[in-house]
CSV table of C-alpha atoms and ligand atoms in Angstrom, one decimal:
chain,number,residue,atom,x,y,z
X,1,MET,CA,5.3,-21.4,-7.1
X,2,LEU,CA,3.2,-18.2,-7.2
X,3,HIS,CA,6.2,-15.9,-6.8
X,4,SER,CA,9.8,-16.5,-7.8
X,5,ASN,CA,11.1,-15.9,-4.3
X,6,LEU,CA,9.3,-19.0,-3.0
X,7,THR,CA,11.0,-22.4,-3.3
X,8,ILE,CA,10.9,-25.8,-1.7
X,9,ASN,CA,14.0,-27.3,-0.2
X,10,ASN,CA,15.1,-31.0,0.1
X,11,ALA,CA,13.3,-31.4,3.4
X,12,GLY,CA,10.1,-30.5,1.6
X,13,HIS,CA,9.9,-27.1,3.5
X,14,LEU,CA,8.8,-23.8,2.0
X,15,MET,CA,11.6,-21.3,1.6
X,16,LEU,CA,11.2,-17.5,1.2
X,17,GLY,CA,14.2,-15.6,-0.1
X,18,GLY,CA,16.3,-18.7,0.4
X,19,VAL,CA,15.4,-19.1,4.1
X,20,ASP,CA,13.6,-22.2,5.5
X,21,VAL,CA,10.3,-20.8,6.9
X,22,VAL,CA,9.8,-23.8,9.1
X,23,GLU,CA,13.0,-22.9,10.9
X,24,LEU,CA,11.8,-19.4,11.2
X,25,ALA,CA,8.5,-20.6,12.8
X,26,VAL,CA,10.5,-22.6,15.3
X,27,LYS,CA,12.9,-19.7,16.1
X,28,TYR,CA,10.3,-16.9,16.4
X,29,GLY,CA,7.0,-18.7,17.1
X,30,THR,CA,3.7,-18.2,15.2
X,31,PRO,CA,1.8,-16.4,13.9
X,32,LEU,CA,4.7,-14.8,12.1
X,33,TYR,CA,5.0,-12.3,9.3
X,34,VAL,CA,8.1,-12.8,7.1
X,35,MET,CA,9.3,-10.2,4.6
X,36,ASP,CA,11.8,-10.8,1.9
X,37,GLU,CA,13.8,-7.6,1.9
X,38,GLN,CA,15.6,-8.4,-1.3
X,39,ARG,CA,12.2,-8.7,-3.1
X,40,ILE,CA,11.1,-5.3,-1.8
X,41,ARG,CA,14.3,-3.8,-3.2
X,42,GLU,CA,13.9,-5.6,-6.5
X,43,ASN,CA,10.3,-4.3,-6.8
X,44,CYS,CA,11.5,-0.7,-6.1
X,45,ARG,CA,14.2,-1.1,-8.8
X,46,LEU,CA,11.9,-2.5,-11.3
X,47,TYR,CA,9.5,0.4,-10.9
X,48,LYS,CA,12.2,3.0,-10.9
X,49,LYS,CA,13.8,1.6,-14.0
X,50,ALA,CA,10.5,1.5,-15.9
X,51,MET,CA,9.8,5.1,-14.9
X,52,ARG,CA,13.3,6.2,-15.9
X,53,GLU,CA,13.0,4.6,-19.3
X,54,HIS,CA,9.4,5.6,-20.2
X,55,LEU,CA,8.4,8.7,-18.3
X,56,PRO,CA,9.4,12.3,-18.6
X,57,HIS,CA,12.5,13.6,-16.8
X,58,GLY,CA,11.8,14.3,-13.1
X,59,SER,CA,9.2,11.5,-12.8
X,60,LYS,CA,9.5,9.5,-9.6
X,61,PRO,CA,7.8,6.8,-7.5
X,62,LEU,CA,6.5,7.4,-4.0
X,63,TYR,CA,6.1,4.3,-1.8
X,64,ALA,CA,2.6,4.3,-0.3
X,65,SER,CA,3.7,3.4,3.2
X,66,LYS,CA,0.1,2.5,4.3
X,67,ALA,CA,0.7,-0.8,2.6
X,68,LEU,CA,3.4,-1.8,5.1
X,69,CYS,CA,4.6,0.7,7.7
X,70,TYR,CA,7.3,0.0,10.3
X,71,ALA,CA,10.6,1.9,10.9
X,72,GLY,CA,12.8,-0.5,8.9
X,73,ILE,CA,10.8,-0.1,5.7
X,74,PHE,CA,11.7,3.6,5.6
X,75,LYS,CA,15.4,2.7,5.8
X,76,VAL,CA,15.0,0.5,2.8
X,77,MET,CA,13.0,3.2,0.9
X,78,LYS,CA,15.7,5.7,1.6
X,79,GLU,CA,18.5,3.4,0.4
X,80,GLU,CA,16.5,2.6,-2.7
X,81,GLY,CA,16.0,6.3,-3.4
X,82,MET,CA,12.2,6.2,-3.1
X,83,ALA,CA,10.1,9.1,-1.9
X,84,VAL,CA,7.1,8.2,0.3
X,85,ASP,CA,3.4,8.8,0.6
X,86,ILE,CA,2.3,9.1,4.3
X,87,VAL,CA,-1.3,9.5,5.5
X,88,SER,CA,-0.9,10.3,9.2
X,89,ALA,CA,1.4,11.9,11.7
X,90,GLY,CA,1.9,8.3,12.9
X,91,GLU,CA,3.4,7.3,9.6
X,92,LEU,CA,5.3,10.6,9.5
X,93,TYR,CA,6.7,10.0,13.0
X,94,THR,CA,7.8,6.5,12.1
X,95,ALA,CA,9.5,7.7,9.0
X,96,LEU,CA,11.3,10.5,10.9
X,97,ARG,CA,12.5,8.1,13.5
X,98,ALA,CA,14.0,6.0,10.8
X,99,GLN,CA,15.8,9.2,9.5
X,100,PHE,CA,13.8,9.4,6.3
X,101,PRO,CA,14.1,12.9,5.0
X,102,ALA,CA,10.9,14.9,5.5
X,103,GLU,CA,11.5,16.7,2.2
X,104,ASN,CA,10.8,13.5,0.3
X,105,MET,CA,7.4,12.9,2.0
X,106,TYR,CA,4.0,13.5,0.5
X,107,PHE,CA,1.3,13.9,3.1
X,108,HIS,CA,-2.0,12.5,2.0
X,109,GLY,CA,-5.4,12.1,3.6
X,110,ASN,CA,-9.0,13.5,3.3
X,111,SER,CA,-9.3,14.4,6.9
X,112,LYS,CA,-6.0,15.6,8.3
X,113,PRO,CA,-6.4,16.9,11.9
X,114,ASP,CA,-5.1,20.5,12.5
X,115,SER,CA,-2.5,19.2,14.9
X,116,GLU,CA,-1.1,16.8,12.3
X,117,ILE,CA,-1.0,19.6,9.7
X,118,GLU,CA,1.0,21.8,12.1
X,119,TYR,CA,3.3,18.9,13.1
X,120,ALA,CA,4.0,18.0,9.4
X,121,ILE,CA,4.8,21.6,8.5
X,122,ASN,CA,7.1,22.0,11.4
X,123,ALA,CA,8.8,18.7,10.5
X,124,GLY,CA,9.4,20.1,7.0
X,125,VAL,CA,7.2,17.7,5.0
X,126,GLY,CA,8.0,18.3,1.3
X,127,HIS,CA,4.5,18.2,-0.1
X,128,PHE,CA,0.9,18.1,1.2
X,129,VAL,CA,-1.6,16.5,-1.1
X,130,VAL,CA,-4.5,18.8,-0.3
X,131,ASP,CA,-7.9,17.4,-0.1
X,132,SER,CA,-10.2,20.1,1.3
X,133,MET,CA,-10.5,23.9,1.5
X,134,GLU,CA,-10.4,23.7,5.3
X,135,GLU,CA,-7.0,21.9,5.1
X,136,LEU,CA,-5.7,24.5,2.6
X,137,GLU,CA,-6.6,27.3,5.1
X,138,LYS,CA,-4.7,25.6,7.9
X,139,ILE,CA,-1.7,24.9,5.8
X,140,ASP,CA,-1.6,28.5,4.7
X,141,MET,CA,-1.9,29.7,8.2
X,142,HIS,CA,0.8,27.4,9.7
X,143,ALA,CA,3.2,28.0,6.8
X,144,GLY,CA,2.7,31.7,7.3
X,145,ARG,CA,3.6,31.5,11.0
X,146,LYS,CA,6.8,29.7,10.0
X,147,ARG,CA,7.4,32.3,7.3
X,148,ALA,CA,7.6,29.4,4.9
X,149,ILE,CA,6.0,28.5,1.5
X,150,GLN,CA,4.4,25.0,1.7
X,151,LYS,CA,4.4,23.0,-1.5
X,152,VAL,CA,1.2,21.2,-2.3
X,153,LEU,CA,-0.5,19.0,-4.9
X,154,LEU,CA,-4.3,19.1,-5.2
X,155,ARG,CA,-6.1,15.9,-5.1
X,156,VAL,CA,-9.0,15.8,-7.7
X,157,THR,CA,-11.4,13.1,-8.7
X,158,PRO,CA,-11.4,12.2,-12.4
X,159,ASN,CA,-14.6,10.1,-12.1
X,160,ILE,CA,-13.2,6.8,-13.3
X,161,ASP,CA,-14.8,3.5,-12.4
X,162,THR,CA,-12.1,0.9,-12.0
X,163,HIS,CA,-14.1,-2.3,-11.5
X,164,THR,CA,-12.1,-3.2,-8.5
X,165,HIS,CA,-13.7,-4.0,-5.1
X,166,LYS,CA,-15.9,-1.0,-4.2
X,167,LYS,CA,-14.2,-0.5,-0.9
X,168,ILE,CA,-10.9,0.1,-2.7
X,169,ALA,CA,-12.2,2.2,-5.6
X,170,THR,CA,-11.5,5.9,-5.1
X,171,GLY,CA,-11.7,7.7,-8.4
X,172,THR,CA,-15.4,8.3,-8.7
X,173,ILE,CA,-17.1,11.7,-8.4
X,174,ASP,CA,-19.0,10.7,-5.2
X,175,CYS,CA,-16.1,9.3,-3.3
X,176,LYS,CA,-14.8,10.8,-0.1
X,177,PHE,CA,-11.5,11.8,-1.5
X,178,GLY,CA,-10.5,14.7,-3.6
X,179,THR,CA,-12.3,17.5,-5.4
X,180,PRO,CA,-14.4,16.7,-8.4
X,181,ILE,CA,-13.4,18.0,-11.8
X,182,GLU,CA,-16.8,17.7,-13.4
X,183,THR,CA,-18.6,20.0,-11.0
X,184,GLY,CA,-16.1,22.9,-11.6
X,185,GLN,CA,-15.0,22.7,-8.0
X,186,ALA,CA,-11.5,21.6,-8.8
X,187,GLU,CA,-10.9,24.6,-11.0
X,188,GLU,CA,-12.1,27.0,-8.4
X,189,PHE,CA,-9.9,25.2,-5.8
X,190,ILE,CA,-6.8,25.8,-8.0
X,191,LYS,CA,-7.6,29.5,-8.3
X,192,THR,CA,-7.9,29.7,-4.5
X,193,ILE,CA,-4.6,28.0,-4.0
X,194,LEU,CA,-3.0,30.3,-6.5
X,195,SER,CA,-4.2,33.3,-4.5
X,196,LYS,CA,-2.6,32.0,-1.2
X,197,LYS,CA,0.6,33.7,0.0
X,198,ASN,CA,2.1,30.8,1.8
X,199,VAL,CA,1.2,27.9,-0.4
X,200,ARG,CA,2.7,26.9,-3.8
X,201,ILE,CA,0.8,24.4,-6.0
X,202,ASP,CA,3.3,22.1,-7.8
X,203,GLY,CA,0.8,19.6,-9.3
X,204,LEU,CA,-2.3,17.6,-9.3
X,205,HIS,CA,-3.1,14.2,-7.9
X,206,CYS,CA,-5.6,11.5,-8.5
X,207,HIS,CA,-5.9,7.9,-7.4
X,208,VAL,CA,-8.4,5.7,-9.1
X,209,GLY,CA,-8.3,2.6,-6.9
X,210,SER,CA,-6.3,-0.4,-5.8
X,211,GLN,CA,-5.6,-3.9,-7.0
X,212,ILE,CA,-6.2,-3.0,-10.6
X,213,PHE,CA,-5.4,-5.5,-13.4
X,214,ASP,CA,-5.1,-3.4,-16.5
X,215,GLU,CA,-3.7,-0.1,-17.6
X,216,GLN,CA,-7.0,1.2,-19.0
X,217,PRO,CA,-8.2,3.1,-15.9
X,218,PHE,CA,-4.9,4.8,-15.6
X,219,CYS,CA,-4.9,5.8,-19.3
X,220,GLN,CA,-8.5,7.0,-19.0
X,221,ALA,CA,-7.7,9.0,-15.9
X,222,LEU,CA,-4.7,10.5,-17.6
X,223,GLU,CA,-6.9,11.7,-20.5
X,224,VAL,CA,-9.3,13.4,-18.1
X,225,MET,CA,-6.4,14.9,-16.1
X,226,VAL,CA,-4.7,16.3,-19.2
X,227,ASP,CA,-8.0,17.8,-20.5
X,228,PHE,CA,-8.4,19.4,-17.1
X,229,ILE,CA,-4.9,20.8,-17.1
X,230,ALA,CA,-5.4,22.3,-20.5
X,231,GLN,CA,-8.7,23.9,-19.3
X,232,VAL,CA,-7.0,25.4,-16.2
X,233,TYR,CA,-4.0,26.5,-18.3
X,234,SER,CA,-6.2,28.4,-20.7
X,235,LYS,CA,-7.9,30.2,-17.9
X,236,THR,CA,-5.1,30.8,-15.4
X,237,GLY,CA,-1.8,30.3,-17.2
X,238,TRP,CA,-0.9,27.8,-14.5
X,239,THR,CA,0.4,24.4,-15.5
X,240,PRO,CA,1.5,21.6,-13.1
X,241,GLU,CA,5.1,20.5,-12.8
X,242,TYR,CA,3.9,17.1,-11.5
X,243,LEU,CA,1.0,14.9,-12.3
X,244,ASP,CA,0.6,12.3,-9.6
X,245,MET,CA,-1.5,9.3,-10.8
X,246,GLY,CA,-1.6,7.5,-7.4
X,247,GLY,CA,-1.1,3.8,-6.9
X,248,GLY,CA,-3.1,0.8,-7.7
X,249,PHE,CA,-1.1,-1.8,-9.7
X,250,GLY,CA,-2.6,-5.2,-9.0
X,251,VAL,CA,-0.6,-8.2,-7.8
X,252,ARG,CA,-1.1,-11.9,-8.0
X,253,TYR,CA,-2.7,-13.5,-5.0
X,254,THR,CA,-3.6,-16.7,-6.8
X,255,GLU,CA,-2.6,-18.6,-9.9
X,256,GLU,CA,-5.8,-17.4,-11.5
X,257,ASP,CA,-4.7,-13.8,-11.3
X,258,PRO,CA,-3.0,-12.6,-14.5
X,259,VAL,CA,0.8,-12.2,-14.8
X,260,LEU,CA,1.2,-8.5,-15.4
X,261,ASP,CA,3.7,-6.6,-17.5
X,262,TYR,CA,4.3,-3.7,-15.2
X,263,GLY,CA,7.1,-2.2,-17.3
X,264,GLY,CA,4.7,-2.4,-20.3
X,265,TRP,CA,2.0,-0.5,-18.3
X,266,ILE,CA,4.3,2.2,-17.3
X,267,ALA,CA,5.5,2.6,-21.0
X,268,LYS,CA,1.8,2.8,-22.1
X,269,ILE,CA,1.0,5.4,-19.4
X,270,GLY,CA,4.1,7.4,-20.6
X,271,GLU,CA,3.0,7.2,-24.2
X,272,LYS,CA,-0.5,8.3,-23.3
X,273,LEU,CA,0.7,11.2,-21.4
X,274,LYS,CA,2.9,12.5,-24.2
X,275,GLU,CA,0.2,12.0,-26.8
X,276,ALA,CA,-2.5,13.7,-24.7
X,277,CYS,CA,-0.3,16.7,-23.8
X,278,ALA,CA,0.8,17.1,-27.5
X,279,GLU,CA,-2.8,17.0,-28.6
X,280,LYS,CA,-3.8,19.7,-26.0
X,281,GLY,CA,-0.6,21.8,-26.6
X,282,ILE,CA,0.4,21.8,-23.0
X,283,PRO,CA,3.9,21.2,-21.4
X,284,VAL,CA,4.4,17.6,-20.3
X,285,PRO,CA,4.4,17.3,-16.6
X,286,ALA,CA,6.7,14.8,-14.7
X,287,LEU,CA,4.7,11.8,-13.4
X,288,LEU,CA,4.5,10.7,-9.8
X,289,LEU,CA,3.3,7.1,-9.1
X,290,GLU,CA,2.5,5.8,-5.7
X,291,PRO,CA,2.9,2.0,-5.6
X,292,GLY,CA,2.1,0.4,-2.3
X,293,ARG,CA,0.9,-3.2,-2.8
X,294,PHE,CA,3.2,-3.7,-5.8
X,295,ILE,CA,6.3,-2.9,-3.7
X,296,VAL,CA,5.6,-5.2,-0.7
X,297,ALA,CA,2.8,-7.7,-1.3
X,298,ASP,CA,4.8,-10.5,-2.9
X,299,ALA,CA,7.7,-10.0,-0.5
X,300,GLY,CA,5.6,-11.2,2.4
X,301,ILE,CA,4.1,-14.4,3.8
X,302,THR,CA,2.4,-15.2,7.1
X,303,ILE,CA,3.0,-18.4,9.0
X,304,TYR,CA,0.4,-19.8,11.4
X,305,SER,CA,0.2,-23.0,13.5
X,306,VAL,CA,-2.8,-25.2,12.9
X,307,THR,CA,-4.6,-25.4,16.2
X,308,GLY,CA,-7.2,-28.0,15.1
X,309,VAL,CA,-9.2,-29.5,12.3
X,310,LYS,CA,-13.0,-29.7,12.5
X,311,GLU,CA,-15.0,-31.7,9.9
X,312,ILE,CA,-18.8,-31.5,9.7
X,313,PRO,CA,-19.7,-34.3,7.3
X,314,GLY,CA,-21.6,-32.9,4.3
X,315,HIS,CA,-21.1,-29.3,5.4
X,316,ALA,CA,-17.7,-28.0,6.1
X,317,SER,CA,-14.1,-28.7,7.0
X,318,TYR,CA,-12.5,-26.0,9.2
X,319,VAL,CA,-8.8,-25.7,9.7
X,320,ALA,CA,-8.3,-23.3,12.6
X,321,VAL,CA,-5.1,-21.3,13.1
X,322,ASP,CA,-3.5,-19.3,15.8
X,323,GLY,CA,-4.2,-15.9,14.1
X,324,GLY,CA,-6.8,-14.5,11.8
X,325,MET,CA,-8.6,-11.2,11.2
X,326,THR,CA,-6.4,-9.6,13.8
X,327,ASP,CA,-3.3,-10.0,11.6
X,328,ASN,CA,-5.1,-10.2,8.2
X,329,PRO,CA,-8.6,-8.6,8.0
X,330,ARG,CA,-8.7,-8.7,4.2
X,331,TYR,CA,-10.9,-11.7,3.8
X,332,ALA,CA,-13.4,-10.4,6.4
X,333,LEU,CA,-13.4,-7.0,4.7
X,334,TYR,CA,-13.1,-7.7,1.0
X,335,GLU,CA,-13.4,-11.5,0.6
X,336,ALA,CA,-9.8,-11.2,-0.6
X,337,LYS,CA,-8.5,-14.5,-2.1
X,338,TYR,CA,-5.1,-16.0,-1.1
X,339,THR,CA,-3.0,-19.0,-1.9
X,340,MET,CA,-2.1,-21.1,1.1
X,341,LEU,CA,-0.1,-24.2,1.8
X,342,LEU,CA,1.4,-26.2,4.7
X,343,ALA,CA,5.1,-25.0,4.9
X,344,ASN,CA,6.2,-28.2,6.5
X,345,LYS,CA,4.6,-30.4,3.9
X,346,ALA,CA,5.1,-28.1,0.9
X,347,LYS,CA,6.1,-30.9,-1.5
X,348,LYS,CA,3.0,-32.9,-0.8
X,349,PRO,CA,-0.1,-32.5,-3.1
X,350,LYS,CA,-2.8,-30.2,-2.1
X,351,THR,CA,-5.6,-32.7,-1.7
X,352,TYR,CA,-7.6,-31.0,1.1
X,353,THR,CA,-10.2,-28.3,0.6
X,354,CYS,CA,-11.2,-26.3,3.6
X,355,THR,CA,-12.3,-23.1,5.3
X,356,VAL,CA,-9.4,-21.5,7.2
X,357,ALA,CA,-10.7,-20.1,10.4
X,358,GLY,CA,-9.1,-17.5,12.6
X,359,ARG,CA,-9.2,-17.5,16.4
X,360,CYS,CA,-11.5,-14.6,17.1
X,361,CYS,CA,-15.0,-14.7,18.5
X,362,GLU,CA,-16.6,-13.7,15.3
X,363,SER,CA,-18.0,-16.1,12.6
X,364,GLY,CA,-16.6,-13.8,9.9
X,365,ASP,CA,-13.1,-14.3,11.2
X,366,LEU,CA,-12.0,-16.4,8.3
X,367,LEU,CA,-8.8,-16.3,6.2
X,368,GLY,CA,-10.4,-18.0,3.2
X,369,GLU,CA,-13.0,-20.5,2.0
X,370,ASN,CA,-12.5,-23.3,-0.5
X,371,ILE,CA,-8.9,-23.2,0.1
X,372,ALA,CA,-6.7,-26.1,-1.2
X,373,ILE,CA,-3.9,-27.2,1.1
X,374,GLN,CA,-2.0,-30.4,2.0
X,375,LYS,CA,-3.9,-32.7,4.5
X,376,PRO,CA,-3.5,-30.9,7.8
X,377,VAL,CA,-3.1,-31.9,11.4
X,378,LYS,CA,-2.6,-29.9,14.5
X,379,GLY,CA,0.8,-28.3,14.6
X,380,ASP,CA,1.3,-28.0,10.9
X,381,LEU,CA,2.4,-24.6,9.6
X,382,LEU,CA,-0.3,-23.1,7.5
X,383,THR,CA,1.2,-20.4,5.4
X,384,VAL,CA,-0.6,-17.6,3.5
X,385,LEU,CA,1.3,-16.2,0.6
X,386,THR,CA,1.4,-12.6,-0.7
X,387,THR,CA,0.6,-11.0,2.7
X,388,GLY,CA,3.2,-8.2,2.6
X,389,ALA,CA,0.7,-5.5,1.8
X,390,TYR,CA,-2.2,-4.4,4.0
X,391,ASN,CA,-1.8,-7.1,6.6
X,392,TYR,CA,0.5,-5.9,9.3
X,393,SER,CA,-0.6,-2.3,8.6
X,394,MET,CA,-4.2,-3.3,9.1
X,395,ALA,CA,-3.7,-5.5,12.1
X,396,SER,CA,-5.6,-5.0,15.3
X,397,ASN,CA,-5.8,-6.2,18.9
X,398,TYR,CA,-9.4,-7.4,18.7
X,399,ASN,CA,-10.0,-10.0,21.4
X,400,ARG,CA,-6.7,-8.7,22.9
X,401,VAL,CA,-4.7,-10.8,20.5
X,402,PRO,CA,-1.1,-9.6,20.4
X,403,ARG,CA,0.1,-8.6,17.0
X,404,PRO,CA,2.6,-11.1,15.5
X,405,ALA,CA,6.3,-10.4,15.1
X,406,MET,CA,7.7,-9.5,11.7
X,407,VAL,CA,10.9,-11.1,10.6
X,408,ALA,CA,12.9,-9.9,7.5
X,409,VAL,CA,15.1,-12.2,5.4
X,410,LYS,CA,18.0,-11.0,3.3
X,411,ASP,CA,21.0,-12.8,1.8
X,412,GLY,CA,20.0,-16.0,3.5
X,413,ARG,CA,19.9,-14.5,7.0
X,414,ASP,CA,16.9,-13.5,9.1
X,415,PHE,CA,16.5,-10.6,11.6
X,416,LEU,CA,13.6,-9.2,13.6
X,417,ALA,CA,11.9,-6.2,12.0
X,418,VAL,CA,9.1,-5.8,14.5
X,419,ARG,CA,9.0,-7.7,17.7
X,420,ARG,CA,6.0,-9.7,18.8
X,421,GLU,CA,3.6,-7.8,21.1
X,422,SER,CA,3.6,-8.9,24.7
X,423,TYR,CA,0.8,-9.1,27.1
X,424,GLU,CA,2.5,-6.2,28.9
X,425,ASP,CA,2.2,-4.2,25.6
X,426,LEU,CA,-1.5,-4.9,25.5
X,427,ILE,CA,-2.1,-3.2,28.8
X,428,ALA,CA,0.5,-0.6,28.5
X,429,LEU,CA,-2.0,2.2,27.8
X,430,ASP,CA,-4.6,1.0,30.4
X,431,THR,CA,-4.9,2.7,33.8
X,432,LEU,CA,-5.2,0.2,36.6
O,1,LIG,N1,-2.0,6.4,-3.2
O,1,LIG,C1,-3.1,6.7,-2.6
O,1,LIG,C2,-3.6,8.0,-2.5
O,1,LIG,C3,-3.8,5.6,-2.0
O,1,LIG,O1,-5.0,5.9,-1.4
O,1,LIG,C4,-3.3,4.3,-2.1
O,1,LIG,C5,-4.1,3.2,-1.5
O,1,LIG,C6,-2.1,4.1,-2.7
O,1,LIG,C7,-1.5,5.2,-3.3
O,1,LIG,C8,-1.5,2.8,-2.9
O,1,LIG,O2,-2.3,1.9,-3.6
O,1,LIG,P1,-1.7,0.4,-4.0
O,1,LIG,O3,-0.6,0.6,-5.0
O,1,LIG,O4,-1.3,-0.2,-2.7
O,1,LIG,O5,-2.9,-0.2,-4.6
O,1,LIG,N2,-6.6,-1.9,2.3
O,1,LIG,C9,-6.9,-2.2,1.0
O,1,LIG,C10,-6.2,-1.3,0.0
O,1,LIG,C11,-6.5,0.1,0.3
O,1,LIG,C12,-5.8,1.1,-0.6
O,1,LIG,C13,-5.8,2.4,-0.1
O,1,LIG,N3,-5.1,3.4,-0.8
O,1,LIG,C14,-6.6,-3.7,0.7
O,1,LIG,O6,-6.1,-4.4,1.6
O,1,LIG,O7,-6.7,-4.1,-0.5
């Protein structure tokens, strides 16, 4: 199986984290997201251990909650000792409601509305990752009103091309995030922050992209960042306590994707950092890393019911399911590849090649093309693997389709993490 938390039981049913997913579909209905909480915790621990072993003292991981955001995940992150990256007051509110400490939050985003800046400062958010001069001015003003000093990191663009999908590459000079180093704007920005009374700059941030399969882009970005730090140090005497290298570690969606040695990557990143800092004669900053996908992707699956099979001889075979782009827009957006199977026929060979169609009135509403599964009939449980990241968090109500429930499994038990949206929920905001 693609991930070690997936097995098949004697009945020939798919199991996730030791729980029969066919039974979950019967109990909770479909479509259904299922998350393996133990796997989420293991992923946090693996990451923390590698960082502890290979990175400077004080280095820490921040879970990028955009990958999967619901109240329960913040409880898990708190218990696992993770800090979190948030990108909106909505994520902030969710985290606060789950009693996640504001001090351990890093507020990202290239376009934070004034109201959200004020809200975050009043909530006591630990760090802002500043993305624009306008934002800096607002932070300084609100922190001043509170008679507080707000800690910030500055997001810069190291101009690294990652060869990932262009919609998820974020480190190039012309991207909407961050301040470019090359143009001299980042250096000027730091000088401005240093002149502010109510803001303290603790570090620098960059994020080169997402779903990256080798450590090269991170090492290249590190080199650029360390050069930049040395340049700023020589001119201002300021040196960062933290260097935040963002997220982006790729995960396996299909058997063709490489098996990655994440610990080895972190070790190489650590070596590169020490080497580059020694060469430039600057103090070694602690590293922050922001894994999102890595923490939750392989912990999740989505179970659908097959609603019908349509064969157009010589053209196409469609297997239609009761969900689609509303619960997983990633094929529609990025042509993202997934592994699928019929959970109730998991032991049978995958002899059928098809296009998996969602239910929306939109030809592009597909979950995949050229997908191999067991021979399907209506009522089978088509299951998509590795859907823990950027599925629920990117779900919508297009066509007024209610969002699925999310169930978590742990120690062989299951519990509801997010209840299914009802029709009443769908009209809750409408005035009649
Ligand atoms: N830090 C920053 C500043 C980010 O922008 C992101 C992701 C992360 C961390 C986490 O990256 P990860 O470790 O998950 O790769 N919706 C797309 C992915 C967009 C990623 C956005 N930023 C997808 O479904 O592939």
